[in-house]
Every structure is written in C-alpha cells, then in structure tokens.
PDB file of C-alpha atoms and ligand atoms in Angstrom:
ATOM      1  CA  MET B 175      28.241 -58.653 -28.320  1.00 98.00           C
ATOM      2  CA  ARG B 176      30.329 -59.311 -31.427  1.00 98.00           C
ATOM      3  CA  ILE B 177      33.790 -57.708 -31.158  1.00 98.00           C
ATOM      4  CA  GLY B 178      36.159 -57.429 -34.082  1.00 98.00           C
ATOM      5  CA  ILE B 179      39.806 -56.775 -33.285  1.00 98.00           C
ATOM      6  CA  LEU B 180      42.051 -55.340 -36.031  1.00 98.00           C
ATOM      7  CA  GLY B 181      45.558 -56.401 -35.126  1.00 98.00           C
ATOM      8  CA  ASN B 182      46.941 -59.454 -33.368  1.00 98.00           C
ATOM      9  CA  GLY B 183      49.586 -57.971 -31.113  1.00 98.00           C
ATOM     10  CA  ASN B 184      49.906 -57.002 -27.424  1.00 98.00           C
ATOM     11  CA  MET B 185      46.741 -54.860 -27.134  1.00 98.00           C
ATOM     12  CA  ALA B 186      44.654 -57.290 -29.145  1.00 98.00           C
ATOM     13  CA  GLU B 187      45.650 -60.033 -26.717  1.00 98.00           C
ATOM     14  CA  ALA B 188      45.308 -57.971 -23.495  1.00 98.00           C
ATOM     15  CA  LEU B 189      41.844 -56.683 -24.187  1.00 98.00           C
ATOM     16  CA  GLY B 190      40.636 -59.648 -26.277  1.00 98.00           C
ATOM     17  CA  THR B 191      41.341 -62.055 -23.416  1.00 98.00           C
ATOM     18  CA  HIS B 192      39.086 -60.125 -21.067  1.00 98.00           C
ATOM     19  CA  TRP B 193      36.320 -59.827 -23.625  1.00 98.00           C
ATOM     20  CA  VAL B 194      36.363 -63.550 -24.409  1.00 98.00           C
ATOM     21  CA  ARG B 195      36.140 -64.285 -20.673  1.00 98.00           C
ATOM     22  CA  ALA B 196      33.221 -61.900 -20.347  1.00 98.00           C
ATOM     23  CA  GLY B 197      31.341 -64.005 -22.935  1.00 98.00           C
ATOM     24  CA  HIS B 198      31.621 -61.888 -26.050  1.00 98.00           C
ATOM     25  CA  ARG B 199      32.023 -63.232 -29.522  1.00 98.00           C
ATOM     26  CA  VAL B 200      35.515 -62.112 -30.462  1.00 98.00           C
ATOM     27  CA  ARG B 201      37.175 -62.332 -33.938  1.00 98.00           C
ATOM     28  CA  ILE B 202      40.824 -61.372 -34.566  1.00 98.00           C
ATOM     29  CA  GLY B 203      41.926 -59.789 -37.820  1.00 98.00           C
ATOM     30  CA  GLY B 204      45.523 -59.629 -39.005  1.00 98.00           C
ATOM     31  CA  ARG B 205      47.459 -58.780 -42.123  1.00 98.00           C
ATOM     32  CA  ALA B 206      48.956 -62.236 -41.553  1.00 97.00           C
ATOM     33  CA  PRO B 207      45.885 -64.417 -40.963  1.00 94.00           C
ATOM     34  CA  ASP B 208      47.926 -67.305 -39.538  1.00 97.00           C
ATOM     35  CA  LYS B 209      49.057 -64.967 -36.701  1.00 98.00           C
ATOM     36  CA  ALA B 210      45.580 -63.824 -36.150  1.00 98.00           C
ATOM     37  CA  ALA B 211      44.418 -67.424 -35.977  1.00 98.00           C
ATOM     38  CA  GLU B 212      47.152 -68.282 -33.503  1.00 98.00           C
ATOM     39  CA  LEU B 213      46.058 -65.419 -31.198  1.00 98.00           C
ATOM     40  CA  ALA B 214      42.424 -66.353 -31.569  1.00 98.00           C
ATOM     41  CA  ARG B 215      43.298 -69.966 -30.596  1.00 98.00           C
ATOM     42  CA  ARG B 216      45.369 -68.815 -27.597  1.00 98.00           C
ATOM     43  CA  ILE B 217      42.684 -66.574 -26.064  1.00 98.00           C
ATOM     44  CA  GLY B 218      39.725 -68.761 -27.020  1.00 98.00           C
ATOM     45  CA  ALA B 219      38.197 -66.248 -29.537  1.00 98.00           C
ATOM     46  CA  GLU B 220      35.619 -67.691 -31.928  1.00 98.00           C
ATOM     47  CA  GLY B 221      37.559 -67.033 -35.039  1.00 97.00           C
ATOM     48  CA  ALA B 222      40.132 -65.041 -37.109  1.00 98.00           C
ATOM     49  CA  GLY B 223      40.607 -63.761 -40.593  1.00 97.00           C
ATOM     50  CA  THR B 224      42.062 -60.969 -42.652  1.00 97.00           C
ATOM     51  CA  LEU B 225      41.662 -57.310 -41.555  1.00 98.00           C
ATOM     52  CA  ALA B 226      38.944 -56.906 -44.224  1.00 96.00           C
ATOM     53  CA  ASP B 227      37.005 -60.002 -42.909  1.00 95.00           C
ATOM     54  CA  VAL B 228      36.943 -58.684 -39.373  1.00 98.00           C
ATOM     55  CA  ALA B 229      36.197 -55.017 -40.163  1.00 98.00           C
ATOM     56  CA  GLY B 230      32.676 -55.991 -41.100  1.00 97.00           C
ATOM     57  CA  PHE B 231      32.009 -58.223 -38.039  1.00 98.00           C
ATOM     58  CA  GLY B 232      31.724 -56.274 -34.810  1.00 97.00           C
ATOM     59  CA  ASP B 233      29.033 -54.484 -32.842  1.00 98.00           C
ATOM     60  CA  ALA B 234      32.247 -52.896 -31.617  1.00 98.00           C
ATOM     61  CA  THR B 235      35.664 -53.001 -33.312  1.00 98.00           C
ATOM     62  CA  LEU B 236      39.019 -52.361 -31.633  1.00 98.00           C
ATOM     63  CA  LEU B 237      41.683 -50.800 -33.846  1.00 98.00           C
ATOM     64  CA  ALA B 238      44.963 -52.161 -32.456  1.00 98.00           C
ATOM     65  CA  VAL B 239      47.639 -51.469 -35.003  1.00 98.00           C
ATOM     66  CA  PRO B 240      50.411 -48.821 -34.826  1.00 98.00           C
ATOM     67  CA  TYR B 241      49.079 -45.345 -35.605  1.00 98.00           C
ATOM     68  CA  GLY B 242      51.472 -45.138 -38.566  1.00 98.00           C
ATOM     69  CA  SER B 243      49.494 -47.847 -40.310  1.00 98.00           C
ATOM     70  CA  ALA B 244      46.025 -47.075 -38.781  1.00 98.00           C
ATOM     71  CA  LEU B 245      44.742 -44.812 -41.588  1.00 98.00           C
ATOM     72  CA  ASP B 246      45.780 -47.284 -44.286  1.00 98.00           C
ATOM     73  CA  VAL B 247      44.052 -50.077 -42.412  1.00 98.00           C
ATOM     74  CA  VAL B 248      40.764 -48.265 -42.025  1.00 98.00           C
ATOM     75  CA  ARG B 249      40.801 -46.985 -45.589  1.00 98.00           C
ATOM     76  CA  ALA B 250      41.435 -50.514 -46.863  1.00 97.00           C
ATOM     77  CA  ALA B 251      38.303 -51.628 -45.027  1.00 96.00           C
ATOM     78  CA  GLY B 252      36.280 -49.574 -47.601  1.00 93.00           C
ATOM     79  CA  THR B 253      32.825 -49.049 -46.276  1.00 97.00           C
ATOM     80  CA  ALA B 254      32.879 -51.925 -43.796  1.00 98.00           C
ATOM     81  CA  LEU B 255      33.580 -49.665 -40.824  1.00 98.00           C
ATOM     82  CA  GLU B 256      31.071 -46.948 -41.687  1.00 98.00           C
ATOM     83  CA  GLY B 257      28.767 -46.243 -38.773  1.00 98.00           C
ATOM     84  CA  ARG B 258      30.338 -48.953 -36.608  1.00 98.00           C
ATOM     85  CA  VAL B 259      31.556 -48.379 -33.125  1.00 98.00           C
ATOM     86  CA  LEU B 260      35.363 -48.154 -33.531  1.00 98.00           C
ATOM     87  CA  ILE B 261      37.640 -48.083 -30.473  1.00 99.00           C
ATOM     88  CA  ASP B 262      40.828 -46.229 -31.127  1.00 99.00           C
ATOM     89  CA  CYS B 263      43.588 -47.163 -28.678  1.00 99.00           C
ATOM     90  CA  THR B 264      46.453 -45.931 -30.855  1.00 98.00           C
ATOM     91  CA  ASN B 265      49.178 -43.662 -29.605  1.00 98.00           C
ATOM     92  CA  PRO B 266      50.606 -41.298 -32.244  1.00 98.00           C
ATOM     93  CA  VAL B 267      53.912 -40.985 -30.425  1.00 98.00           C
ATOM     94  CA  GLY B 268      57.267 -40.640 -32.140  1.00 98.00           C
ATOM     95  CA  PRO B 269      60.880 -39.847 -31.293  1.00 97.00           C
ATOM     96  CA  GLY B 270      61.302 -37.644 -28.219  1.00 97.00           C
ATOM     97  CA  PHE B 271      57.835 -38.725 -27.028  1.00 97.00           C
ATOM     98  CA  LEU B 272      56.337 -36.086 -29.320  1.00 98.00           C
ATOM     99  CA  LEU B 273      53.054 -36.409 -31.156  1.00 98.00           C
ATOM    100  CA  THR B 274      53.281 -37.553 -34.836  1.00 98.00           C
ATOM    101  CA  THR B 275      50.049 -35.691 -35.492  1.00 98.00           C
ATOM    102  CA  ASP B 276      52.182 -32.504 -35.391  1.00 92.00           C
ATOM    103  CA  GLY B 277      49.599 -30.118 -33.905  1.00 92.00           C
ATOM    104  CA  GLY B 278      46.908 -31.021 -36.420  1.00 96.00           C
ATOM    105  CA  PRO B 279      43.774 -33.110 -35.791  1.00 98.00           C
ATOM    106  CA  SER B 280      44.113 -35.898 -33.343  1.00 98.00           C
ATOM    107  CA  ALA B 281      44.701 -39.508 -34.417  1.00 99.00           C
ATOM    108  CA  ALA B 282      41.193 -40.285 -33.320  1.00 99.00           C
ATOM    109  CA  GLN B 283      39.692 -37.527 -35.542  1.00 98.00           C
ATOM    110  CA  ARG B 284      41.760 -38.625 -38.499  1.00 98.00           C
ATOM    111  CA  ILE B 285      40.690 -42.272 -37.969  1.00 98.00           C
ATOM    112  CA  ALA B 286      37.008 -41.156 -37.736  1.00 98.00           C
ATOM    113  CA  GLU B 287      37.316 -39.104 -40.906  1.00 98.00           C
ATOM    114  CA  ALA B 288      39.071 -41.949 -42.772  1.00 98.00           C
ATOM    115  CA  SER B 289      36.654 -44.724 -41.600  1.00 98.00           C
ATOM    116  CA  GLY B 290      33.205 -43.051 -41.282  1.00 98.00           C
ATOM    117  CA  ALA B 291      32.958 -44.982 -37.993  1.00 98.00           C
ATOM    118  CA  ARG B 292      31.675 -43.771 -34.626  1.00 98.00           C
ATOM    119  CA  VAL B 293      35.080 -43.484 -32.948  1.00 99.00           C
ATOM    120  CA  VAL B 294      35.660 -43.662 -29.252  1.00 99.00           C
ATOM    121  CA  LYS B 295      39.175 -43.003 -27.961  1.00 99.00           C
ATOM    122  CA  ALA B 296      39.893 -45.417 -25.120  1.00 98.00           C
ATOM    123  CA  PHE B 297      42.494 -47.766 -23.661  1.00 98.00           C
ATOM    124  CA  ASN B 298      45.418 -45.835 -24.998  1.00 98.00           C
ATOM    125  CA  HIS B 299      46.736 -44.322 -21.790  1.00 98.00           C
ATOM    126  CA  CYS B 300      48.188 -47.421 -20.101  1.00 97.00           C
ATOM    127  CA  ALA B 301      50.519 -50.247 -21.089  1.00 97.00           C
ATOM    128  CA  ASP B 302      49.139 -53.576 -22.191  1.00 98.00           C
ATOM    129  CA  SER B 303      50.548 -55.128 -18.949  1.00 97.00           C
ATOM    130  CA  VAL B 304      48.253 -52.841 -16.988  1.00 97.00           C
ATOM    131  CA  TRP B 305      45.183 -53.840 -19.090  1.00 97.00           C
ATOM    132  CA  ARG B 306      46.089 -57.510 -18.539  1.00 97.00           C
ATOM    133  CA  LEU B 307      46.522 -57.284 -14.750  1.00 96.00           C
ATOM    134  CA  ALA B 308      45.025 -54.259 -13.038  1.00 91.00           C
ATOM    135  CA  PRO B 309      42.688 -52.257 -15.303  1.00 93.00           C
ATOM    136  CA  PRO B 310      42.203 -48.716 -13.995  1.00 94.00           C
ATOM    137  CA  ALA B 311      39.659 -46.017 -14.775  1.00 97.00           C
ATOM    138  CA  VAL B 312      39.484 -45.483 -18.485  1.00 98.00           C
ATOM    139  CA  PRO B 313      38.859 -42.049 -20.035  1.00 98.00           C
ATOM    140  CA  LEU B 314      36.596 -42.163 -23.045  1.00 98.00           C
ATOM    141  CA  CYS B 315      36.322 -39.457 -25.693  1.00 99.00           C
ATOM    142  CA  GLY B 316      33.580 -39.683 -28.288  1.00 98.00           C
ATOM    143  CA  ASP B 317      30.662 -37.933 -29.844  1.00 98.00           C
ATOM    144  CA  ASP B 318      28.080 -40.703 -30.198  1.00 98.00           C
ATOM    145  CA  GLU B 319      26.242 -41.556 -27.008  1.00 98.00           C
ATOM    146  CA  GLU B 320      25.297 -45.142 -28.165  1.00 98.00           C
ATOM    147  CA  ALA B 321      28.928 -45.852 -29.094  1.00 99.00           C
ATOM    148  CA  LEU B 322      30.106 -44.434 -25.665  1.00 99.00           C
ATOM    149  CA  GLU B 323      27.620 -46.671 -23.847  1.00 98.00           C
ATOM    150  CA  THR B 324      28.905 -49.750 -25.812  1.00 98.00           C
ATOM    151  CA  VAL B 325      32.517 -48.885 -24.814  1.00 98.00           C
ATOM    152  CA  ARG B 326      31.488 -48.214 -21.135  1.00 98.00           C
ATOM    153  CA  THR B 327      30.202 -51.798 -21.077  1.00 98.00           C
ATOM    154  CA  LEU B 328      33.479 -53.086 -22.579  1.00 98.00           C
ATOM    155  CA  VAL B 329      35.476 -51.143 -19.986  1.00 98.00           C
ATOM    156  CA  ARG B 330      33.483 -52.670 -17.143  1.00 98.00           C
ATOM    157  CA  ASP B 331      33.910 -56.137 -18.725  1.00 97.00           C
ATOM    158  CA  ILE B 332      37.719 -55.830 -18.366  1.00 97.00           C
ATOM    159  CA  GLY B 333      37.312 -54.743 -14.728  1.00 97.00           C
ATOM    160  CA  GLY B 334      37.846 -51.008 -15.314  1.00 97.00           C
ATOM    161  CA  GLU B 335      35.730 -48.003 -14.605  1.00 98.00           C
ATOM    162  CA  PRO B 336      34.738 -45.742 -17.449  1.00 98.00           C
ATOM    163  CA  LEU B 337      35.422 -41.911 -17.139  1.00 98.00           C
ATOM    164  CA  ASP B 338      33.422 -39.708 -19.488  1.00 98.00           C
ATOM    165  CA  ALA B 339      36.078 -37.371 -20.794  1.00 98.00           C
ATOM    166  CA  GLY B 340      34.193 -35.362 -23.416  1.00 98.00           C
ATOM    167  CA  GLY B 341      33.825 -35.367 -27.164  1.00 98.00           C
ATOM    168  CA  LEU B 342      36.171 -36.512 -29.828  1.00 98.00           C
ATOM    169  CA  GLU B 343      37.596 -33.004 -29.972  1.00 98.00           C
ATOM    170  CA  ARG B 344      39.257 -33.794 -26.627  1.00 98.00           C
ATOM    171  CA  ALA B 345      40.921 -36.991 -27.895  1.00 98.00           C
ATOM    172  CA  GLY B 346      44.006 -35.003 -28.848  1.00 98.00           C
ATOM    173  CA  LEU B 347      44.420 -33.918 -25.184  1.00 98.00           C
ATOM    174  CA  LEU B 348      44.294 -37.666 -24.159  1.00 98.00           C
ATOM    175  CA  GLU B 349      46.841 -38.523 -26.814  1.00 98.00           C
ATOM    176  CA  ALA B 350      49.147 -35.674 -25.752  1.00 98.00           C
ATOM    177  CA  THR B 351      48.750 -36.547 -22.017  1.00 98.00           C
ATOM    178  CA  THR B 352      49.685 -40.161 -22.832  1.00 98.00           C
ATOM    179  CA  ALA B 353      52.729 -39.130 -24.791  1.00 98.00           C
ATOM    180  CA  PHE B 354      53.759 -37.032 -21.751  1.00 98.00           C
ATOM    181  CA  LEU B 355      53.182 -39.843 -19.359  1.00 97.00           C
ATOM    182  CA  ILE B 356      55.085 -42.396 -21.500  1.00 97.00           C
ATOM    183  CA  GLY B 357      58.008 -39.935 -21.516  1.00 97.00           C
ATOM    184  CA  LEU B 358      58.023 -39.748 -17.726  1.00 97.00           C
ATOM    185  CA  TRP B 359      57.671 -43.454 -17.169  1.00 96.00           C
ATOM    186  CA  LEU B 360      60.356 -44.332 -19.663  1.00 96.00           C
ATOM    187  CA  SER B 361      62.762 -41.828 -18.121  1.00 96.00           C
ATOM    188  CA  GLY B 362      62.389 -43.557 -14.744  1.00 97.00           C
ATOM    189  CA  GLN B 363      59.913 -41.063 -13.158  1.00 97.00           C
ATOM    190  CA  ASP B 364      56.605 -41.872 -11.489  1.00 95.00           C
ATOM    191  CA  PRO B 365      53.893 -39.569 -12.862  1.00 94.00           C
ATOM    192  CA  ARG B 366      51.434 -40.696 -10.304  1.00 92.00           C
ATOM    193  CA  ALA B 367      53.310 -38.514  -7.850  1.00 94.00           C
ATOM    194  CA  MET B 368      52.185 -35.364  -9.709  1.00 94.00           C
ATOM    195  CA  LEU B 369      48.437 -36.025  -9.299  1.00 90.00           C
ATOM    196  CA  PRO B 370      47.452 -35.757  -5.574  1.00 90.00           C
ATOM    197  CA  VAL B 371      43.771 -35.548  -4.920  1.00 88.00           C
ATOM    198  CA  PRO B 372      42.763 -31.950  -3.950  1.00 88.00           C
ATOM    199  CA  PRO B 373      41.195 -31.951  -0.433  1.00 88.00           C
ATOM    200  CA  THR B 374      38.095 -30.194  -1.831  1.00 86.00           C
ATOM    201  CA  ALA B 375      37.499 -33.077  -4.286  1.00 72.00           C
ATOM    202  CA  VAL B 376      36.811 -35.734  -1.754  1.00 63.00           C
TER     203      VAL B 376
HETATM  204  N1  NAP H 225      51.474 -52.176 -26.077  1.00 73.45           N
HETATM  205  C1  NAP H 225      50.998 -51.154 -25.279  1.00 73.45           C
HETATM  206  O1  NAP H 225      51.345 -51.066 -24.076  1.00 73.45           O
HETATM  207  C2  NAP H 225      49.950 -50.141 -25.777  1.00 73.45           C
HETATM  208  C3  NAP H 225      49.175 -49.415 -24.832  1.00 73.45           C
HETATM  209  C4  NAP H 225      48.184 -48.569 -25.226  1.00 73.45           C
HETATM  210  C5  NAP H 225      48.049 -48.389 -26.612  1.00 73.45           C
HETATM  211  N2  NAP H 225      48.800 -49.030 -27.515  1.00 73.45           N
HETATM  212  C6  NAP H 225      48.555 -48.770 -28.972  1.00 73.45           C
HETATM  213  O2  NAP H 225      47.865 -49.951 -29.409  1.00 73.45           O
HETATM  214  C7  NAP H 225      48.217 -50.179 -30.842  1.00 73.45           C
HETATM  215  C8  NAP H 225      48.706 -51.578 -30.904  1.00 73.45           C
HETATM  216  O3  NAP H 225      49.817 -51.744 -30.100  1.00 73.45           O
HETATM  217  P1  NAP H 225      50.409 -53.205 -29.734  1.00 73.45           P
HETATM  218  O4  NAP H 225      51.288 -52.978 -28.571  1.00 73.45           O
HETATM  219  O5  NAP H 225      49.335 -54.194 -29.679  1.00 73.45           O
HETATM  220  O6  NAP H 225      51.337 -53.425 -31.003  1.00 73.45           O
HETATM  221  P2  NAP H 225      51.976 -54.793 -31.517  1.00 73.45           P
HETATM  222  O7  NAP H 225      52.048 -55.844 -30.382  1.00 73.45           O
HETATM  223  O8  NAP H 225      53.296 -54.320 -32.173  1.00 73.45           O
HETATM  224  O9  NAP H 225      50.954 -55.291 -32.575  1.00 73.45           O
HETATM  225  C9  NAP H 225      50.742 -54.510 -33.723  1.00 73.45           C
HETATM  226  C10 NAP H 225      49.762 -55.177 -34.647  1.00 73.45           C
HETATM  227  O10 NAP H 225      49.580 -54.303 -35.794  1.00 73.45           O
HETATM  228  C11 NAP H 225      49.871 -55.059 -36.973  1.00 73.45           C
HETATM  229  N3  NAP H 225      50.498 -54.155 -37.977  1.00 73.45           N
HETATM  230  C12 NAP H 225      51.712 -53.506 -37.841  1.00 73.45           C
HETATM  231  N4  NAP H 225      51.876 -52.769 -38.963  1.00 73.45           N
HETATM  232  C13 NAP H 225      50.875 -53.000 -39.843  1.00 73.45           C
HETATM  233  C14 NAP H 225      50.512 -52.568 -41.032  1.00 73.45           C
HETATM  234  N5  NAP H 225      51.275 -51.733 -41.810  1.00 73.45           N
HETATM  235  N6  NAP H 225      49.305 -52.969 -41.678  1.00 73.45           N
HETATM  236  C15 NAP H 225      48.506 -53.752 -40.899  1.00 73.45           C
HETATM  237  N7  NAP H 225      48.769 -54.262 -39.687  1.00 73.45           N
HETATM  238  C16 NAP H 225      49.938 -53.871 -39.134  1.00 73.45           C
HETATM  239  C17 NAP H 225      50.865 -56.126 -36.528  1.00 73.45           C
HETATM  240  O11 NAP H 225      50.758 -57.159 -37.474  1.00 73.45           O
HETATM  241  P3  NAP H 225      51.873 -58.290 -37.580  1.00 73.45           P
HETATM  242  O12 NAP H 225      51.697 -59.154 -36.373  1.00 73.45           O
HETATM  243  O13 NAP H 225      51.597 -58.955 -38.771  1.00 73.45           O
HETATM  244  O14 NAP H 225      53.272 -57.580 -37.563  1.00 73.45           O
HETATM  245  C18 NAP H 225      50.205 -56.493 -35.187  1.00 73.45           C
HETATM  246  O15 NAP H 225      49.046 -57.309 -35.376  1.00 73.45           O
HETATM  247  C19 NAP H 225      49.290 -49.127 -31.157  1.00 73.45           C
HETATM  248  O16 NAP H 225      48.668 -48.075 -31.887  1.00 73.45           O
HETATM  249  C20 NAP H 225      49.820 -48.651 -29.814  1.00 73.45           C
HETATM  250  O17 NAP H 225      50.216 -47.299 -29.835  1.00 73.45           O
HETATM  251  C21 NAP H 225      49.779 -49.939 -27.154  1.00 73.45           C
END
C-alpha cells in the first residue's frame, strides 16, 4: 500500500524501515524536505517531500511529530487528510510524566477532530528502539473498522501482533498508560514486573 509518513525522526525511521522492507510504497514528509529526503534515501523509501505533499499520498499515513506540533501539522494539511487512515503514535507527555492534554479529550481525539481523518492510535506505547528490534503486541484504538484492518496489516508487517483495544474514546487510556510506563522506565523501574498473567487467563 502507499504509506505517507509525516515527520523524519526516530519513529519515522523505525516504522518506515519495516514498511519499506515489507514492500510498501513509503514517502517521507518533513518541514525540512532535505532531511526527509535523506531519511527516504537511507531506508530505501520511494520518495520525500514537504508535509503537505505527503499528507495527500497514503492509503495510510503515520503522524510522527511531537504532540505539541501535531495539531498545527494536521491543520496545515487542509483537506488532504480528510477521510484518510491516520495513525497517531504521539505521546502527549510533559514534565513529571503528566499528560499535556490536561484531563480533556485525548491527543488522538483532538487529532481526529482537527484532521477529519479516520484515526487509529497505535505504536505509541514503546520506544523506537523496541519497534526497530523486537516489535511486541500493539494495542489499537479506533472507530473505523476498515482503518483498523489497515493498521492491523501494518502491525503484522513490522513483526508485531495487533491487539484490539476498543474505540477512539479509549485512546486517552492508552496515552495515560504510556505516560505512566515511561515514568517507571525512566526512574529505573521495570513495569513488566507489575503485569503477571493471572492463572485463570491461560
Ligand atoms: N521516539 C520514541 O521512542 C517514541 C515512541 C513512541 C511514540 N513516539 C512519539 O512519536 C512522535 C515522533 O517522535 P520521534 O521520536 O520520531 O521524534 P523526533 O525524532 O524528535 O522527530 C520529530 C519529527 O517531528 C518534526 N517536527 C518537530 N517539530 C515540528 C513542528 N513544529 N512542525 C513540523 N514538524 C516538526 C521534526 O522535524 P525536524 O527534523 O525538521 O526537526 C522531526 O521530523 C512523537 O509524538 C513521540 O511522542 C516516540
């Protein structure tokens, strides 16, 4: 499929590399098109351009910019993202590992509202190094079944396993869980220790 990636940083590289290898047509969009072109060259993507160029390209589009700029980026795309499958991997996490969404709608819901796209929250809960090397199960939150099916395919294409995690109204839980996990990891604790499998679940 055609995949547009908005952003040319770590997440763009981590996921874009897998998707190029899986045979997808990937284009990288950046606010500095020379940086986008450099990433496209490095991972073997078919091309690069401005954010606006790439917003209108994908059967699926990955939004891989900081949450603080995400709403401006999708608004700047005008109608180009309307109705498209938009994967939101942003983490609205600020000082103290608290959410910058301040108890209001989730980042994913705000991005959906600002873009008119069919947003699926995914790939936000692990670091880019994990996506590069050992992709785990990937919780997906979204309201559009066709969009979810597209993203399930893209999860399997990176070697992960999709987990259906409910509608977009649950994306805020995933964002908060991730903020909590990041806080634990970065304070030297291992959050995997708090999630034993209940005997009745196996
Ligand atoms: N890295 C991780 O481990 C990880 C894991 C899960 C989720 N995420 C989320 O994924 C998203 C991308 O993270 P990343 O690690 O890939 O970040 P990154 O390496 O810092 O790259 C950020 C990208 O966003 C662009 N950007 C920054 N400010 C912008 C603005 N005002 N307008 C337009 N573009 C802007 C940057 O452009 P320039 O290159 O021109 O500066 C760059 O292409 C974030 O929302 C982050 O929370 C990250």
